[in-house]
Tab-separated table of N, CA and C in Angstrom:
chain	number	residue	atom	x	y	z
M	250	MET	N	117.721	32.684	100.886
M	250	MET	CA	117.252	33.736	99.905
M	250	MET	C	117.576	35.071	100.547
M	251	GLN	N	117.889	36.058	99.688
M	251	GLN	CA	118.380	37.281	100.155
M	251	GLN	C	117.262	38.362	100.019
M	252	LEU	N	117.067	39.121	101.016
M	252	LEU	CA	116.143	40.284	100.867
M	252	LEU	C	116.828	41.619	100.687
M	253	PRO	N	116.196	42.516	100.004
M	253	PRO	CA	114.834	42.402	99.449
M	253	PRO	C	114.811	41.502	98.265
M	254	LEU	N	113.539	40.957	98.042
M	254	LEU	CA	113.326	40.035	96.830
M	254	LEU	C	113.557	40.817	95.629
M	255	GLN	N	114.190	40.184	94.627
M	255	GLN	CA	114.454	40.696	93.370
M	255	GLN	C	113.425	40.177	92.320
M	256	PRO	N	113.010	40.937	91.312
M	256	PRO	CA	112.184	40.395	90.370
M	256	PRO	C	112.991	39.509	89.366
M	257	ARG	N	112.246	38.603	88.692
M	257	ARG	CA	112.837	37.715	87.675
M	257	ARG	C	112.555	38.489	86.326
M	258	LEU	N	113.574	39.149	85.851
M	258	LEU	CA	113.487	40.009	84.703
M	258	LEU	C	113.807	39.212	83.444
M	259	MET	N	113.146	39.654	82.285
M	259	MET	CA	113.519	39.081	81.053
M	259	MET	C	114.528	39.990	80.326
M	260	ASP	N	115.176	39.355	79.371
M	260	ASP	CA	116.121	40.252	78.482
M	260	ASP	C	115.856	40.049	77.062
M	261	TYR	N	115.786	41.054	76.382
M	261	TYR	CA	115.734	41.009	74.863
M	261	TYR	C	116.495	42.201	74.340
M	262	ARG	N	117.427	41.840	73.435
M	262	ARG	CA	118.333	42.893	72.835
M	262	ARG	C	118.106	43.077	71.363
M	263	GLY	N	117.052	42.415	70.851
M	263	GLY	CA	116.839	42.519	69.408
M	263	GLY	C	116.054	43.771	69.051
M	264	ALA	N	115.728	43.911	67.753
M	264	ALA	CA	115.094	45.112	67.223
M	264	ALA	C	113.606	45.038	66.998
M	265	ASP	N	113.022	43.880	67.346
M	265	ASP	CA	111.544	43.671	67.186
M	265	ASP	C	110.782	44.502	68.291
M	266	PRO	N	110.050	45.580	67.919
M	266	PRO	CA	109.386	46.410	68.809
M	266	PRO	C	108.345	45.620	69.641
M	267	LYS	N	107.699	44.633	68.983
M	267	LYS	CA	106.684	43.903	69.697
M	267	LYS	C	107.290	43.083	70.859
M	268	LYS	N	108.417	42.487	70.624
M	268	LYS	CA	109.146	41.741	71.630
M	268	LYS	C	109.795	42.675	72.638
M	269	GLN	N	110.184	43.849	72.252
M	269	GLN	CA	110.753	44.851	73.263
M	269	GLN	C	109.657	45.314	74.184
M	270	ARG	N	108.400	45.498	73.648
M	270	ARG	CA	107.262	45.984	74.482
M	270	ARG	C	106.853	44.835	75.452
M	271	LYS	N	106.819	43.596	74.986
M	271	LYS	CA	106.463	42.500	75.792
M	271	LYS	C	107.456	42.334	76.994
M	272	VAL	N	108.780	42.410	76.687
M	272	VAL	CA	109.738	42.310	77.778
M	272	VAL	C	109.661	43.486	78.733
M	273	ALA	N	109.425	44.688	78.261
M	273	ALA	CA	109.280	45.838	79.091
M	273	ALA	C	108.013	45.709	80.015
M	274	GLU	N	106.950	45.238	79.474
M	274	GLU	CA	105.692	45.018	80.226
M	274	GLU	C	105.883	43.942	81.288
M	275	HIS	N	106.591	42.924	80.892
M	275	HIS	CA	106.932	41.756	81.878
M	275	HIS	C	107.801	42.370	83.026
M	276	ASN	N	108.847	43.063	82.705
M	276	ASN	CA	109.726	43.591	83.660
M	276	ASN	C	109.043	44.600	84.628
M	277	ALA	N	108.192	45.422	84.137
M	277	ALA	CA	107.553	46.362	84.973
M	277	ALA	C	106.499	45.652	85.872
M	278	MET	N	105.849	44.586	85.381
M	278	MET	CA	104.932	43.744	86.225
M	278	MET	C	105.752	43.037	87.285
M	279	ALA	N	106.891	42.529	86.917
M	279	ALA	CA	107.782	41.707	87.832
M	279	ALA	C	108.267	42.670	89.044
M	280	GLN	N	108.653	43.833	88.693
M	280	GLN	CA	109.002	44.889	89.604
M	280	GLN	C	107.922	45.106	90.642
M	281	ARG	N	106.661	45.334	90.039
M	281	ARG	CA	105.569	45.564	90.883
M	281	ARG	C	105.360	44.493	91.863
M	282	VAL	N	105.434	43.226	91.443
M	282	VAL	CA	105.202	42.044	92.294
M	282	VAL	C	106.197	41.983	93.363
M	283	ALA	N	107.531	42.194	92.976
M	283	ALA	CA	108.663	42.142	93.988
M	283	ALA	C	108.496	43.290	94.981
M	284	ASP	N	108.121	44.460	94.499
M	284	ASP	CA	107.949	45.558	95.529
M	284	ASP	C	106.746	45.318	96.418
M	285	HIS	N	105.710	44.717	95.926
M	285	HIS	CA	104.569	44.369	96.760
M	285	HIS	C	104.901	43.314	97.851
M	286	LEU	N	105.622	42.301	97.368
M	286	LEU	CA	106.063	41.287	98.359
M	286	LEU	C	107.006	41.833	99.396
M	287	ASN	N	107.945	42.673	99.009
M	287	ASN	CA	108.864	43.362	99.962
M	287	ASN	C	108.070	44.186	100.968
M	288	THR	N	107.089	44.893	100.506
M	288	THR	CA	106.252	45.644	101.367
M	288	THR	C	105.567	44.819	102.433
M	289	LEU	N	104.989	43.679	101.953
M	289	LEU	CA	104.298	42.718	102.877
M	289	LEU	C	105.297	42.159	103.939
M	290	ILE	N	106.468	41.809	103.497
M	290	ILE	CA	107.414	41.281	104.332
M	290	ILE	C	107.870	42.338	105.377
M	291	ALA	N	108.085	43.578	104.899
M	291	ALA	CA	108.626	44.662	105.806
M	291	ALA	C	107.590	45.009	106.881
M	292	ASN	N	106.310	44.787	106.589
M	292	ASN	CA	105.302	45.191	107.461
M	292	ASN	C	104.669	44.058	108.380
M	293	ASP	N	105.240	42.869	108.199
M	293	ASP	CA	104.859	41.725	109.005
M	293	ASP	C	105.964	41.377	109.994
M	294	PRO	N	105.721	41.379	111.364
M	294	PRO	CA	106.805	41.231	112.252
M	294	PRO	C	107.236	39.794	112.442
M	295	ALA	N	106.435	38.818	111.865
M	295	ALA	CA	106.741	37.339	112.024
M	295	ALA	C	108.165	37.003	111.415
M	296	PRO	N	108.850	36.128	112.106
M	296	PRO	CA	110.080	35.673	111.580
M	296	PRO	C	109.995	34.669	110.404
M	297	MET	N	108.821	34.021	110.327
M	297	MET	CA	108.564	33.121	109.109
M	297	MET	C	107.288	33.572	108.473
M	298	GLN	N	107.411	33.785	107.192
M	298	GLN	CA	106.236	34.373	106.524
M	298	GLN	C	105.945	33.488	105.216
M	299	GLN	N	104.645	33.378	104.896
M	299	GLN	CA	104.298	32.644	103.702
M	299	GLN	C	103.300	33.414	102.921
M	300	TYR	N	103.572	33.524	101.637
M	300	TYR	CA	102.636	34.220	100.689
M	300	TYR	C	102.327	33.294	99.531
M	301	LEU	N	100.969	33.134	99.243
M	301	LEU	CA	100.536	32.346	98.177
M	301	LEU	C	100.379	33.198	96.916
M	302	TRP	N	100.650	32.606	95.765
M	302	TRP	CA	100.617	33.396	94.538
M	302	TRP	C	99.284	33.895	94.218
M	303	HIS	N	98.225	33.216	94.603
M	303	HIS	CA	96.921	33.638	94.250
M	303	HIS	C	96.543	34.816	95.088
M	304	GLY	N	97.042	34.986	96.327
M	304	GLY	CA	96.789	36.174	97.103
M	304	GLY	C	97.476	37.397	96.568
M	305	ILE	N	98.663	37.189	96.077
M	305	ILE	CA	99.440	38.313	95.488
M	305	ILE	C	98.764	38.717	94.175
M	306	ALA	N	98.354	37.692	93.447
M	306	ALA	CA	97.698	38.029	92.192
M	306	ALA	C	96.379	38.737	92.383
M	307	ARG	N	95.604	38.362	93.399
M	307	ARG	CA	94.406	39.129	93.725
M	307	ARG	C	94.665	40.532	94.173
M	308	ASP	N	95.735	40.770	94.984
M	308	ASP	CA	96.090	42.059	95.416
M	308	ASP	C	96.423	42.970	94.297
M	309	LEU	N	97.077	42.418	93.261
M	309	LEU	CA	97.598	43.294	92.150
M	309	LEU	C	96.790	43.165	90.870
M	310	GLY	N	95.772	42.426	90.822
M	310	GLY	CA	94.952	42.210	89.554
M	310	GLY	C	95.638	41.479	88.531
M	311	LEU	N	96.447	40.470	88.889
M	311	LEU	CA	97.184	39.713	87.936
M	311	LEU	C	96.768	38.243	87.941
M	312	THR	N	97.268	37.461	87.043
M	312	THR	CA	96.995	35.984	87.130
M	312	THR	C	98.078	35.390	88.018
M	313	THR	N	97.800	34.163	88.539
M	313	THR	CA	98.803	33.504	89.419
M	313	THR	C	100.041	33.163	88.556
M	314	ASP	N	99.866	32.743	87.279
M	314	ASP	CA	100.993	32.423	86.394
M	314	ASP	C	101.962	33.601	86.241
M	315	LYS	N	101.382	34.757	86.103
M	315	LYS	CA	102.224	36.007	85.990
M	315	LYS	C	102.952	36.315	87.310
M	316	VAL	N	102.277	36.136	88.392
M	316	VAL	CA	102.984	36.402	89.727
M	316	VAL	C	104.090	35.388	89.925
M	317	GLU	N	103.818	34.100	89.602
M	317	GLU	CA	104.849	33.034	89.804
M	317	GLU	C	106.033	33.384	88.874
M	318	SER	N	105.829	33.758	87.586
M	318	SER	CA	106.831	34.058	86.662
M	318	SER	C	107.719	35.244	87.055
M	319	ALA	N	107.157	36.141	87.943
M	319	ALA	CA	107.760	37.373	88.332
M	319	ALA	C	108.801	37.216	89.435
M	320	VAL	N	108.742	36.192	90.218
M	320	VAL	CA	109.539	36.015	91.409
M	320	VAL	C	110.616	34.918	91.216
M	321	MET	N	111.852	35.281	91.582
M	321	MET	CA	112.974	34.339	91.444
M	321	MET	C	112.832	33.086	92.324
M	322	TYR	N	112.347	33.159	93.485
M	322	TYR	CA	112.231	32.064	94.391
M	322	TYR	C	110.792	31.659	94.638
M	323	GLY	N	110.657	30.578	95.226
M	323	GLY	CA	109.324	30.096	95.557
M	323	GLY	C	108.987	28.866	94.918
M	324	GLY	N	107.846	28.285	95.330
M	324	GLY	CA	107.395	27.004	94.690
M	324	GLY	C	106.276	27.187	93.809
M	325	HIS	N	105.503	26.178	93.557
M	325	HIS	CA	104.423	26.266	92.592
M	325	HIS	C	103.243	27.080	93.161
M	326	ASN	N	102.977	27.052	94.418
M	326	ASN	CA	101.834	27.752	95.033
M	326	ASN	C	102.235	29.072	95.713
M	327	GLY	N	103.488	29.302	96.098
M	327	GLY	CA	103.820	30.432	96.791
M	327	GLY	C	105.228	30.507	97.299
M	328	ILE	N	105.535	31.272	98.228
M	328	ILE	CA	106.946	31.442	98.787
M	328	ILE	C	106.832	31.502	100.352
M	329	THR	N	107.770	30.848	100.864
M	329	THR	CA	108.010	30.970	102.336
M	329	THR	C	109.380	31.677	102.615
M	330	ILE	N	109.336	32.669	103.481
M	330	ILE	CA	110.429	33.400	103.756
M	330	ILE	C	110.786	33.479	105.274
M	331	GLY	N	112.050	33.174	105.555
M	331	GLY	CA	112.557	33.392	106.994
M	331	GLY	C	113.208	34.737	107.035
M	332	VAL	N	112.703	35.538	107.923
M	332	VAL	CA	113.177	36.978	107.958
M	332	VAL	C	114.109	37.088	109.173
M	333	THR	N	115.396	37.392	108.910
M	333	THR	CA	116.304	37.625	109.962
M	333	THR	C	116.342	39.065	110.304
M	334	ASP	N	117.142	39.493	111.294
M	334	ASP	CA	117.324	40.861	111.588
M	334	ASP	C	117.970	41.616	110.485
M	335	GLU	N	118.889	40.953	109.808
M	335	GLU	CA	119.630	41.516	108.629
M	335	GLU	C	118.561	41.713	107.518
M	336	GLY	N	117.776	40.754	107.327
M	336	GLY	CA	116.593	40.877	106.310
M	336	GLY	C	115.722	42.005	106.508
M	337	ARG	N	115.390	42.201	107.858
M	337	ARG	CA	114.556	43.318	108.270
M	337	ARG	C	115.126	44.715	107.949
M	338	ARG	N	116.425	44.694	108.092
M	338	ARG	CA	117.079	46.001	107.696
M	338	ARG	C	117.133	46.198	106.190
M	339	ALA	N	117.230	45.098	105.559
M	339	ALA	CA	117.347	45.122	104.034
M	339	ALA	C	115.944	45.645	103.488
M	340	VAL	N	114.817	45.313	104.072
M	340	VAL	CA	113.480	45.649	103.520
M	340	VAL	C	112.912	46.832	104.268
M	341	ALA	N	113.679	47.550	105.124
M	341	ALA	CA	113.159	48.652	105.931
M	341	ALA	C	112.565	49.732	105.099
M	342	ARG	N	113.145	49.925	103.876
M	342	ARG	CA	112.620	51.055	103.062
M	342	ARG	C	111.234	50.890	102.507
M	343	TYR	N	110.723	49.573	102.580
M	343	TYR	CA	109.491	49.250	102.125
M	343	TYR	C	108.402	49.375	103.262
M	344	LYS	N	108.788	49.696	104.452
M	344	LYS	CA	107.855	49.668	105.600
M	344	LYS	C	107.103	50.907	105.414
M	345	LYS	N	105.750	50.673	105.809
M	345	LYS	CA	104.768	51.782	105.760
M	345	LYS	C	104.367	52.198	107.114
């Protein structure tokens, strides 16, 4: 998996304003989740990192289902990430 993590975005090209709003809300939430995960990754020096969806959901005030739907990679309960030196450089802009 490549760092920084990218959100799982939805696409809708139709004219229905309700569906457009729903997709825009999902995409904004997905970007928030990806940014939060990338920040956690950047600020943890461990080469192997694990994040559970319920922890991310609690941090951001979301449901675990929404968090899981926002991330491209991971399993049912969370995501495990091996961070290489190249990955560290890729998430450096998220470091606090």
